[in-house]
PDB file of C-alpha atoms in Angstrom:
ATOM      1  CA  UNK A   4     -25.067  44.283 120.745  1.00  0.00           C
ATOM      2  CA  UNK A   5     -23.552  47.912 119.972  1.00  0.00           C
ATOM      3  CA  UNK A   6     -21.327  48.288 117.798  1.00  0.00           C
ATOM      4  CA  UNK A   7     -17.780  49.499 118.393  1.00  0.00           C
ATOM      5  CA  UNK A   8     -17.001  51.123 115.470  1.00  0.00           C
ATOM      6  CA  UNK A   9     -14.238  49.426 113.974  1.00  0.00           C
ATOM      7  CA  UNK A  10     -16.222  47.801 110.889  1.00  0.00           C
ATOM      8  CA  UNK A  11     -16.840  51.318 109.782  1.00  0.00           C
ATOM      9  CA  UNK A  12     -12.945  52.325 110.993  1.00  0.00           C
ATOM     10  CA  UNK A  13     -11.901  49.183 108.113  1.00  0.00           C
ATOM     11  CA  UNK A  14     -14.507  50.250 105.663  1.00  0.00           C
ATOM     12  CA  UNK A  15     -12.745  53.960 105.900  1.00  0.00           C
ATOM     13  CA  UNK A  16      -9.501  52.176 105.460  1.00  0.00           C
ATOM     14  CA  UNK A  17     -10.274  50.218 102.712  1.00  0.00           C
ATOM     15  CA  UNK A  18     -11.538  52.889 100.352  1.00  0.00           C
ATOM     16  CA  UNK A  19      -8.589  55.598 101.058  1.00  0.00           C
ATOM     17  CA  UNK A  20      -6.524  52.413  99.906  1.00  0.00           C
ATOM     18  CA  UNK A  21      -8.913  51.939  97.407  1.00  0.00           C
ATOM     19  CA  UNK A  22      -7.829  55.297  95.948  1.00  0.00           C
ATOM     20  CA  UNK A  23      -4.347  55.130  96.060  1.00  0.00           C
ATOM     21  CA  UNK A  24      -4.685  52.029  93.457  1.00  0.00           C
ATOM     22  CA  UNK A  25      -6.713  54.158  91.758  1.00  0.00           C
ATOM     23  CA  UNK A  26      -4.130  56.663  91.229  1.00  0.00           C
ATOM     24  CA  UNK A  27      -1.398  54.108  90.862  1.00  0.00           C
ATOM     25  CA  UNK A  28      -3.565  52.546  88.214  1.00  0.00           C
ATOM     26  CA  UNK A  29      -4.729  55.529  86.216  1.00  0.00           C
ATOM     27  CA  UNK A  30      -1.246  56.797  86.371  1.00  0.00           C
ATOM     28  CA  UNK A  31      -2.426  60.069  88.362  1.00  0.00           C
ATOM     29  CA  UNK A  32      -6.048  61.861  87.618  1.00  0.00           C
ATOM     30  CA  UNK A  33      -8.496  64.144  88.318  1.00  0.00           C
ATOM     31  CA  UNK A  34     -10.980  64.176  90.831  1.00  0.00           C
ATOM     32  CA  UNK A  35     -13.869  62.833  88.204  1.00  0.00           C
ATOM     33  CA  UNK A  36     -11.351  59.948  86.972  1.00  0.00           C
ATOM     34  CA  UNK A  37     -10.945  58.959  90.538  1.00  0.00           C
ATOM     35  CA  UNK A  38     -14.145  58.802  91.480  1.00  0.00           C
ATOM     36  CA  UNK A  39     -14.474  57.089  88.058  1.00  0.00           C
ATOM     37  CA  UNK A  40     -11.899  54.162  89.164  1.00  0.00           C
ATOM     38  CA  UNK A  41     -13.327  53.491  92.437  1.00  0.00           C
ATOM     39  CA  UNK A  42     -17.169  54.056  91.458  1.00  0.00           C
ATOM     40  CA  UNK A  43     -17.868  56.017  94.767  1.00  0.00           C
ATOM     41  CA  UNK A  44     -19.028  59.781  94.455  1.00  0.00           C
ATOM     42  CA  UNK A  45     -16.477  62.902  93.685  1.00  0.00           C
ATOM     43  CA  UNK A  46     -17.377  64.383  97.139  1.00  0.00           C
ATOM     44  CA  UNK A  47     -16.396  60.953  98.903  1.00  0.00           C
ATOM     45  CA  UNK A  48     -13.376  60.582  97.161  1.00  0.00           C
ATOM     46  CA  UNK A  49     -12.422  64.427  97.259  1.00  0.00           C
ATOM     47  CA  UNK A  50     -12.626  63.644 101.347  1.00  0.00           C
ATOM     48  CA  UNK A  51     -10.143  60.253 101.514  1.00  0.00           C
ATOM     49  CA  UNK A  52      -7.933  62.263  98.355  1.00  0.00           C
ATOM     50  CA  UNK A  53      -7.371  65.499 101.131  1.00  0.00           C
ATOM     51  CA  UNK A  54      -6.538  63.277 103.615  1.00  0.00           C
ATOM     52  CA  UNK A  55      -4.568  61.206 101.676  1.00  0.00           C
ATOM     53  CA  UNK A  56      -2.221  64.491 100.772  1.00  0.00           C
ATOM     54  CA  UNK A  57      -2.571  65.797 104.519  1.00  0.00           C
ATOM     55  CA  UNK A  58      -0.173  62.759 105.531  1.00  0.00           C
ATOM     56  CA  UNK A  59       1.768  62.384 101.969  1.00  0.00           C
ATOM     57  CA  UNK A  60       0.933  60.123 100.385  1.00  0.00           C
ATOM     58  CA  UNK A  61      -0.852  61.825  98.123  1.00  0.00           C
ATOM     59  CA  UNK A  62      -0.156  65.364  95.829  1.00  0.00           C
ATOM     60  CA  UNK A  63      -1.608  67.255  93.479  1.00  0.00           C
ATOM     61  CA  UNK A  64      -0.332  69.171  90.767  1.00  0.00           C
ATOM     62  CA  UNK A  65      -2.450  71.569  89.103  1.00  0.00           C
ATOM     63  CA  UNK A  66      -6.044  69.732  89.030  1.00  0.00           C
ATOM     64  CA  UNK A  67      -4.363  66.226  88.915  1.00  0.00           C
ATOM     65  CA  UNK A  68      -3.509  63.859  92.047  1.00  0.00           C
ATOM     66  CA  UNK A  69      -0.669  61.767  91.799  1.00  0.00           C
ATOM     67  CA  UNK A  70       1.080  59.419  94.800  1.00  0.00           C
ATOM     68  CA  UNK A  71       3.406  61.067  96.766  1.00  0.00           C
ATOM     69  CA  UNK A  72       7.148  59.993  97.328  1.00  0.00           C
ATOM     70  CA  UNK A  73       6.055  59.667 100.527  1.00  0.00           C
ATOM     71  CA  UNK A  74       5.509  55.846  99.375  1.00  0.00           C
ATOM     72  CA  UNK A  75       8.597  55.585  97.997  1.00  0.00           C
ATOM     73  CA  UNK A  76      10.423  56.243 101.334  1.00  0.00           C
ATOM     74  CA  UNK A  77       7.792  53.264 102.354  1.00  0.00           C
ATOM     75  CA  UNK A  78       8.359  51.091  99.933  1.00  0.00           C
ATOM     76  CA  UNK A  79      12.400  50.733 100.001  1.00  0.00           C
ATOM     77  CA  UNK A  80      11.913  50.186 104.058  1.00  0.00           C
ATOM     78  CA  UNK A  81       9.489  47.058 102.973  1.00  0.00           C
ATOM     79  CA  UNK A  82      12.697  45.811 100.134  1.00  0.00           C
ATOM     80  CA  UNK A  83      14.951  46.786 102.789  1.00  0.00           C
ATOM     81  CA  UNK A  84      13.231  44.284 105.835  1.00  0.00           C
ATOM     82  CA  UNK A  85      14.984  41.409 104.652  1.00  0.00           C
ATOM     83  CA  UNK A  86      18.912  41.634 103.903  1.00  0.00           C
ATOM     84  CA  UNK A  87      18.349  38.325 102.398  1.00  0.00           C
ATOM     85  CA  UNK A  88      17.296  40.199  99.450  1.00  0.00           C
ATOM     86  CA  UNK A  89      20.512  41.847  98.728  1.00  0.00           C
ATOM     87  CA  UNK A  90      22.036  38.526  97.817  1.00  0.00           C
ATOM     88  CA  UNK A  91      18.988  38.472  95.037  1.00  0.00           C
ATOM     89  CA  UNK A  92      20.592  42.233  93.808  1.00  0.00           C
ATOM     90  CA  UNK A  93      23.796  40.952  93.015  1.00  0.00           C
ATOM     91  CA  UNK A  94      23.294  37.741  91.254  1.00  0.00           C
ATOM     92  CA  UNK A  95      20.233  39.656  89.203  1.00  0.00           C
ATOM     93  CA  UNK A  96      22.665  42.251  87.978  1.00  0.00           C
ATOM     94  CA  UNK A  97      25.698  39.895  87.292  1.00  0.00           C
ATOM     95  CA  UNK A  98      23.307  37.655  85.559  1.00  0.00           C
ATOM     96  CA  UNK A  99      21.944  40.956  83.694  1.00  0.00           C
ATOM     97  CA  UNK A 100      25.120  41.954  82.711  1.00  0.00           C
ATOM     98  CA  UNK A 101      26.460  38.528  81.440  1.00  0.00           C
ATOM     99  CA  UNK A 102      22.979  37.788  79.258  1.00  0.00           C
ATOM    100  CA  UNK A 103      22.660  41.174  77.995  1.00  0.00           C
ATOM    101  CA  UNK A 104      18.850  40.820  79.128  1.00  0.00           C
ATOM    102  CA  UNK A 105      16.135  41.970  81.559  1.00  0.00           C
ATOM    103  CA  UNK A 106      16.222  39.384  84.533  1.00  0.00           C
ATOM    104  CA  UNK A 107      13.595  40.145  87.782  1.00  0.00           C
ATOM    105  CA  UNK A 108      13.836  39.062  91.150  1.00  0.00           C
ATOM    106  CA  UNK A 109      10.260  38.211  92.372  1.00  0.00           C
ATOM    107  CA  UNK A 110       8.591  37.555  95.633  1.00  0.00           C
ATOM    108  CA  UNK A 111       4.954  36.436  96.544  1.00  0.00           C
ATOM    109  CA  UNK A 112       2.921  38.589  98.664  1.00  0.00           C
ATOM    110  CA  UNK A 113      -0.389  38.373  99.247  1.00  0.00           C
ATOM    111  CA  UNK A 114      -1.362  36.068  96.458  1.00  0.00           C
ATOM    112  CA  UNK A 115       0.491  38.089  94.230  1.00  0.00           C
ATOM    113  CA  UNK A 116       4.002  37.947  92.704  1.00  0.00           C
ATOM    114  CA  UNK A 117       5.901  41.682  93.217  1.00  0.00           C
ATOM    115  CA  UNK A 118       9.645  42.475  91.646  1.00  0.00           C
ATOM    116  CA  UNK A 119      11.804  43.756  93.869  1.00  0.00           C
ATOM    117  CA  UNK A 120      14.760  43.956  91.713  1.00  0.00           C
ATOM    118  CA  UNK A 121      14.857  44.649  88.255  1.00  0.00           C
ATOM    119  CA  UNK A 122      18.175  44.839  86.371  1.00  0.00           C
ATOM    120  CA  UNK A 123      18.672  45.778  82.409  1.00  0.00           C
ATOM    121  CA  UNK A 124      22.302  46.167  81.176  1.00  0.00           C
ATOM    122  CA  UNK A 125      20.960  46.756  77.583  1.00  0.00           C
ATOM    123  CA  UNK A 126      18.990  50.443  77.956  1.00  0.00           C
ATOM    124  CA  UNK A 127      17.039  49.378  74.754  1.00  0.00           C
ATOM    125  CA  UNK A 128      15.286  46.061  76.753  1.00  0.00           C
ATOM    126  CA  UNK A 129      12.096  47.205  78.854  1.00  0.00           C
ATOM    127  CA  UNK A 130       9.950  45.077  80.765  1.00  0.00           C
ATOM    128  CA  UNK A 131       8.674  44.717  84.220  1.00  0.00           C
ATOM    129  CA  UNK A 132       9.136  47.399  86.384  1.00  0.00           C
ATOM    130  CA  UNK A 133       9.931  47.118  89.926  1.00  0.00           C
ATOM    131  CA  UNK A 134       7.331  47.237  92.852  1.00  0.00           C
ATOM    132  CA  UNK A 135       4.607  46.363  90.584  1.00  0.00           C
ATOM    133  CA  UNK A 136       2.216  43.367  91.955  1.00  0.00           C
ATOM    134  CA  UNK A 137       1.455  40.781  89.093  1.00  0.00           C
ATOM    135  CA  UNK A 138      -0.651  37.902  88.650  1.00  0.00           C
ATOM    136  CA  UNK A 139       0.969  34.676  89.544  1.00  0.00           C
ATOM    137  CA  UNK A 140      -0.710  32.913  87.308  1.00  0.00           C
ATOM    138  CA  UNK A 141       0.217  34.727  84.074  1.00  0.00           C
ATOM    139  CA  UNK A 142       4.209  35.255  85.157  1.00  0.00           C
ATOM    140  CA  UNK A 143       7.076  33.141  84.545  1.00  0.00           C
ATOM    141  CA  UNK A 144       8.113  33.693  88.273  1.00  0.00           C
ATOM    142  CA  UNK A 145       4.914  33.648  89.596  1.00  0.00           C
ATOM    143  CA  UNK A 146       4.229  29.823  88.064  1.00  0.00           C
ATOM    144  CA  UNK A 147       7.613  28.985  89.170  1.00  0.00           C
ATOM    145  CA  UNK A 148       6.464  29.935  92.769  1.00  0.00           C
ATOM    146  CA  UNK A 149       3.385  28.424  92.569  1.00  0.00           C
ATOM    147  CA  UNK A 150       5.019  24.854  91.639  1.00  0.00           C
ATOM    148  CA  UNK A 151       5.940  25.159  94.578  1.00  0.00           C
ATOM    149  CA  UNK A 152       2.914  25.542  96.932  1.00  0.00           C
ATOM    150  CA  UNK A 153       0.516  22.845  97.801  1.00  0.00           C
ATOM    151  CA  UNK A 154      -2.395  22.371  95.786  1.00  0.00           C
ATOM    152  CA  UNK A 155      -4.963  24.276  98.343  1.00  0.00           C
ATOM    153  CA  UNK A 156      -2.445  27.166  98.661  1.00  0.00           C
ATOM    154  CA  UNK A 157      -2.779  27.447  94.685  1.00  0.00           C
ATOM    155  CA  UNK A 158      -6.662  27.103  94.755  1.00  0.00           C
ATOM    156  CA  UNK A 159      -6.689  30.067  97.846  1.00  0.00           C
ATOM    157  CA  UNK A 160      -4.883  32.360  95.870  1.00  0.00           C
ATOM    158  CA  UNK A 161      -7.082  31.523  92.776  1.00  0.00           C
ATOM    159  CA  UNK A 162     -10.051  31.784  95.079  1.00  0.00           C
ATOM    160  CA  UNK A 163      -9.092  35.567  96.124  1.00  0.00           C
ATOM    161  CA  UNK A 164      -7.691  36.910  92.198  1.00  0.00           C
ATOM    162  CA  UNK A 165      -9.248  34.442  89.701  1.00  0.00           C
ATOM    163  CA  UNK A 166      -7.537  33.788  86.591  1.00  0.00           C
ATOM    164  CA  UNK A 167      -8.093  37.324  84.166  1.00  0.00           C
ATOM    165  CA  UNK A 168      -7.063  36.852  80.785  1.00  0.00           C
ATOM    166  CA  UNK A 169      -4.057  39.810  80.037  1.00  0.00           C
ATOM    167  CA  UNK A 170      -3.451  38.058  76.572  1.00  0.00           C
ATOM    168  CA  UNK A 171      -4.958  35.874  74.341  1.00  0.00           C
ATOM    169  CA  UNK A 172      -2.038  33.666  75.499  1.00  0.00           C
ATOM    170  CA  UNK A 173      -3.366  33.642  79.098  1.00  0.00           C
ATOM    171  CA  UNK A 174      -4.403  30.633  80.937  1.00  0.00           C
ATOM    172  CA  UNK A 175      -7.850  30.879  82.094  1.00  0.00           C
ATOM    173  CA  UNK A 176      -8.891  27.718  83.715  1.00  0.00           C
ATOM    174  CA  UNK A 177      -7.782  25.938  86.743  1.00  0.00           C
ATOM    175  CA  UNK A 178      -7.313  22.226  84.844  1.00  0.00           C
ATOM    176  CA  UNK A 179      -5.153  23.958  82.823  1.00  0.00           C
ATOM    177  CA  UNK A 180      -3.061  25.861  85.333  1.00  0.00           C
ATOM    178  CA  UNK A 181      -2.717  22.770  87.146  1.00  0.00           C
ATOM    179  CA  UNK A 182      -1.507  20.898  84.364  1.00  0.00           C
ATOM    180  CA  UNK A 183       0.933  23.931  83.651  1.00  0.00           C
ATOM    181  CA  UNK A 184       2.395  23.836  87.113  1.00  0.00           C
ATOM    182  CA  UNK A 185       2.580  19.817  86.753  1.00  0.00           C
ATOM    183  CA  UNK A 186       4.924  20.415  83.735  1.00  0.00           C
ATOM    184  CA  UNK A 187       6.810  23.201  85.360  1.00  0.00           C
ATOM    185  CA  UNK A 188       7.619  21.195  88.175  1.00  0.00           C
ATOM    186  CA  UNK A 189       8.601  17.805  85.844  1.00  0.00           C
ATOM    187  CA  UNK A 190      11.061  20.461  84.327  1.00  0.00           C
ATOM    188  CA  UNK A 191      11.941  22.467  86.693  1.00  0.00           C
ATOM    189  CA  UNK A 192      11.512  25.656  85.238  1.00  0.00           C
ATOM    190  CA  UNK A 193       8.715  28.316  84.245  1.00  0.00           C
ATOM    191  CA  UNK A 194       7.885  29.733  81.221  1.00  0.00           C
ATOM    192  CA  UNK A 195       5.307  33.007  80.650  1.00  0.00           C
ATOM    193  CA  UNK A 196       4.798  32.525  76.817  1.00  0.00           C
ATOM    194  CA  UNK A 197       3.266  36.417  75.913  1.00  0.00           C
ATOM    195  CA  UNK A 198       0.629  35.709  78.709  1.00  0.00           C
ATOM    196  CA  UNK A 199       1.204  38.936  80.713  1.00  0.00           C
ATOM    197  CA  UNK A 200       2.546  41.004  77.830  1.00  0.00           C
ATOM    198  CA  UNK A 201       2.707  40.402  74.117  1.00  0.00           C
ATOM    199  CA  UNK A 202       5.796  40.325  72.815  1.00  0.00           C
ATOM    200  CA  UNK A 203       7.563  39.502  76.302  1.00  0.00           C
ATOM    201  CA  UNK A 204       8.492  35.824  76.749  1.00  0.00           C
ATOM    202  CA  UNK A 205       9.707  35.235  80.142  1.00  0.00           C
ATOM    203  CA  UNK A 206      11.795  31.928  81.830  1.00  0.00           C
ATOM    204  CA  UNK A 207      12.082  31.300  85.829  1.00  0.00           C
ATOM    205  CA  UNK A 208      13.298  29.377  88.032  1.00  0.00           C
ATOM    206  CA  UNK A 209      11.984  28.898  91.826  1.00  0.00           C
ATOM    207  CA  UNK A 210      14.690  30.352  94.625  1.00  0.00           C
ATOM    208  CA  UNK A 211      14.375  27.722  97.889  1.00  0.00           C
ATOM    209  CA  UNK A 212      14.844  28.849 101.345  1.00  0.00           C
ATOM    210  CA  UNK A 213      17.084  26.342 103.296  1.00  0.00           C
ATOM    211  CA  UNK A 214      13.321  25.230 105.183  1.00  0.00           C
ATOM    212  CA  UNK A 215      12.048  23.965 101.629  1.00  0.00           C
ATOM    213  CA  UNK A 216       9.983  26.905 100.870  1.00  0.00           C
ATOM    214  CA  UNK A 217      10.097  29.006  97.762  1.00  0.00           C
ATOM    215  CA  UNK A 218      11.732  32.044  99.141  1.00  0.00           C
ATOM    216  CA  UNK A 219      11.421  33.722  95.159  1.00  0.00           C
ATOM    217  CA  UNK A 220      12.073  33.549  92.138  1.00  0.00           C
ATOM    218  CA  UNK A 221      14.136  34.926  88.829  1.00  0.00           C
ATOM    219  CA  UNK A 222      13.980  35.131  85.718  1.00  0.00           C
ATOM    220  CA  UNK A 223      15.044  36.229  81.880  1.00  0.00           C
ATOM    221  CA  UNK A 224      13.036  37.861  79.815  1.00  0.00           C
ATOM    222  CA  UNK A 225      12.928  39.423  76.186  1.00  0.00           C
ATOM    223  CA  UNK A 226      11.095  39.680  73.254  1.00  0.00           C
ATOM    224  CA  UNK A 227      11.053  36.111  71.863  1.00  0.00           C
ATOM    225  CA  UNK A 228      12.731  37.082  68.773  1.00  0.00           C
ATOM    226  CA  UNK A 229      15.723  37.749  70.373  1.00  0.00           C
ATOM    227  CA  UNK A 230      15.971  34.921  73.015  1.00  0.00           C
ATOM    228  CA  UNK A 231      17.895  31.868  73.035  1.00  0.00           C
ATOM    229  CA  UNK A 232      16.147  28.743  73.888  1.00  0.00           C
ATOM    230  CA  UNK A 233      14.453  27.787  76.511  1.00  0.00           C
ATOM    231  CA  UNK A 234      17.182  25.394  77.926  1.00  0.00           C
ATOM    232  CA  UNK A 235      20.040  28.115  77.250  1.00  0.00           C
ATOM    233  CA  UNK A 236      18.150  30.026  79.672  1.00  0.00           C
ATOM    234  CA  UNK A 237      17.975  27.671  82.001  1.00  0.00           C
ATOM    235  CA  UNK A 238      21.504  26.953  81.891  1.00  0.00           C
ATOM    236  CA  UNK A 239      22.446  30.449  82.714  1.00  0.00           C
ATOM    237  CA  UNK A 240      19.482  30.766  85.514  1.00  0.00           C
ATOM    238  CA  UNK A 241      20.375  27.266  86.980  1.00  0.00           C
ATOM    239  CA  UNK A 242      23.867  28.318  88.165  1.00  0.00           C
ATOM    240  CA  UNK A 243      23.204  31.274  89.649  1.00  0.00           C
ATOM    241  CA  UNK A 244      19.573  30.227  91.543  1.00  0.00           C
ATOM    242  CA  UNK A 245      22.368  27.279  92.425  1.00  0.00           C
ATOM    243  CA  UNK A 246      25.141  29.707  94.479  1.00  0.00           C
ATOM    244  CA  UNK A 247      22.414  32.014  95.444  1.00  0.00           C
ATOM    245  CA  UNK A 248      20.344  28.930  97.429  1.00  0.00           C
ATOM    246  CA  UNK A 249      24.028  27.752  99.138  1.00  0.00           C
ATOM    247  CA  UNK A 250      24.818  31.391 100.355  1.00  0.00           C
ATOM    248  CA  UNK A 251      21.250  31.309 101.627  1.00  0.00           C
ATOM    249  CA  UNK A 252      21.932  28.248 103.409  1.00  0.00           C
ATOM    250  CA  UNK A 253      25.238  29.442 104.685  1.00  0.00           C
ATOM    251  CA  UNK A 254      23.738  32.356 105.597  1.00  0.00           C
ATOM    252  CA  UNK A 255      20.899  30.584 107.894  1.00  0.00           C
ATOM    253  CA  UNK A 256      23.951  28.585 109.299  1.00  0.00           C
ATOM    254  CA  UNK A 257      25.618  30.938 110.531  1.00  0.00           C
ATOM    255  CA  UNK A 258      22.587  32.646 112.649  1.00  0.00           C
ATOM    256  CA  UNK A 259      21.666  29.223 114.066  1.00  0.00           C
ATOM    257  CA  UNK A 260      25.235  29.322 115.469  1.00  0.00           C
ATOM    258  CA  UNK A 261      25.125  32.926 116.337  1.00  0.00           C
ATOM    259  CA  UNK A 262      21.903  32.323 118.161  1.00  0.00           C
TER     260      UNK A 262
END
């Protein structure tokens, strides 16, 4: 049987993506560091990095390649697909502004948990930055989505990322993360104790869709110095995951009767 080219079509495909992350991860680089990241040779990479900046989403300045905003055009259309996710916005800033801390708005994608919304009232407070892809299993908001997929759904994402140890807080071992997501569910919250970052402590709470699902998740975080307790989190997440799950509802109401 011939073949029709399309395995070596994804193979291409793979590796120019291959070298974006690279750049994304290396913060921009030079050709060598590239090549470095991806462990393919400078005059392979040099190819996919040319074609890369012939459509974008790539530049260069000087002797170092960086992304293009070509992506950034790209990636608001993605945050824009769902208008659902403008209802996150606002209660993530009001909630921001009336805790005086950093508080996320989360999705999972792929097996991975991305902010899409990051709001800070207090300039000093740093933390996640939006449109990065985390681990789930490491996250506040990631375990709070995972508590509430079925076991298998847990195991395939596990399956495809593993469980890398960021901190020496980080859960490593399936038992474990099971048992985790056991006592997240029993009460009904997440907690990311320094397991992504030291010196970040994080809280979430699962956002439900009006099917059952987990449609996100948000969450406070801080340096654990400086944030209240656990449950005084959880009183000022509860309220707003609260409206924000009715005005969901309301919202998938009202298409059903437009429909």
């Amino acid at each position: 049987m011939g073949s029709d080219g399309r395995g070596d079509r994804r193979k291409t495909t793979a590796t120019s993506l291959r070298v974006v992350d690279a750049i994304d991860e290396l913060g921009g680089g030079r050709l060598t560091d590239i090549s470095d990241q991806v462990g393919l040779s400078t005059s392979t990479v040099y190819t996919h990095l040319e074609t890369l900046r012939d459509v974008g989403y790539v530049t260069k300045v000087g002797e170092t390649y960086q992304l293009g905003l070509k992506l950034f055009h790209l990636g608001e259309a993605a945050r824009r697909r769902d208008e659902r996710y403008d209802l996150a916005k606002e209660h993530a800033f009001e909630l921001a502004n009336a805790t005086g801390e950093e508080v996320s708005f989360a999705v999972a994608e792929n097996g991975r948990s991305i902010v899409l919304f990051d709001e800070v009232s207090n300039p000093s407070v740093t933390g996640f930055q939006v449109g990065h892809q985390f681990y789930m299993h490491s996250s506040a908001s990631g375990k709070a989505m995972l508590a509430e997929f079925s076991d298998d759904r847990v195991h395939e994402i596990l399956d495809r990322w593993g469980l890398p140890a960021q901190t020496p807080n980080t859960i490593t071992s399936r038992d474990e993360l099971f048992a985790e997501l056991e006592r997240t569910r029993s009460r009904g919250y997440a907690v990311n104790d320094q397991e992504a970052l030291e010196g970040l402590r994080s809280v979430a709470l699962a956002i439900t869709g009006p099917d059952g699902s987990a449609f996100g998740s948000l969450d406070i975080s801080g340096p654990p110095y400086r944030l209240p307790s656990d449950e005084k989190l959880v009183d000022q997440l509860g309220p707003v995951v609260s409206d924000l799950e009715r005005e969901l509802a309301a919202g998938d109401d009202a298409t059903v009767r437009d429909s």
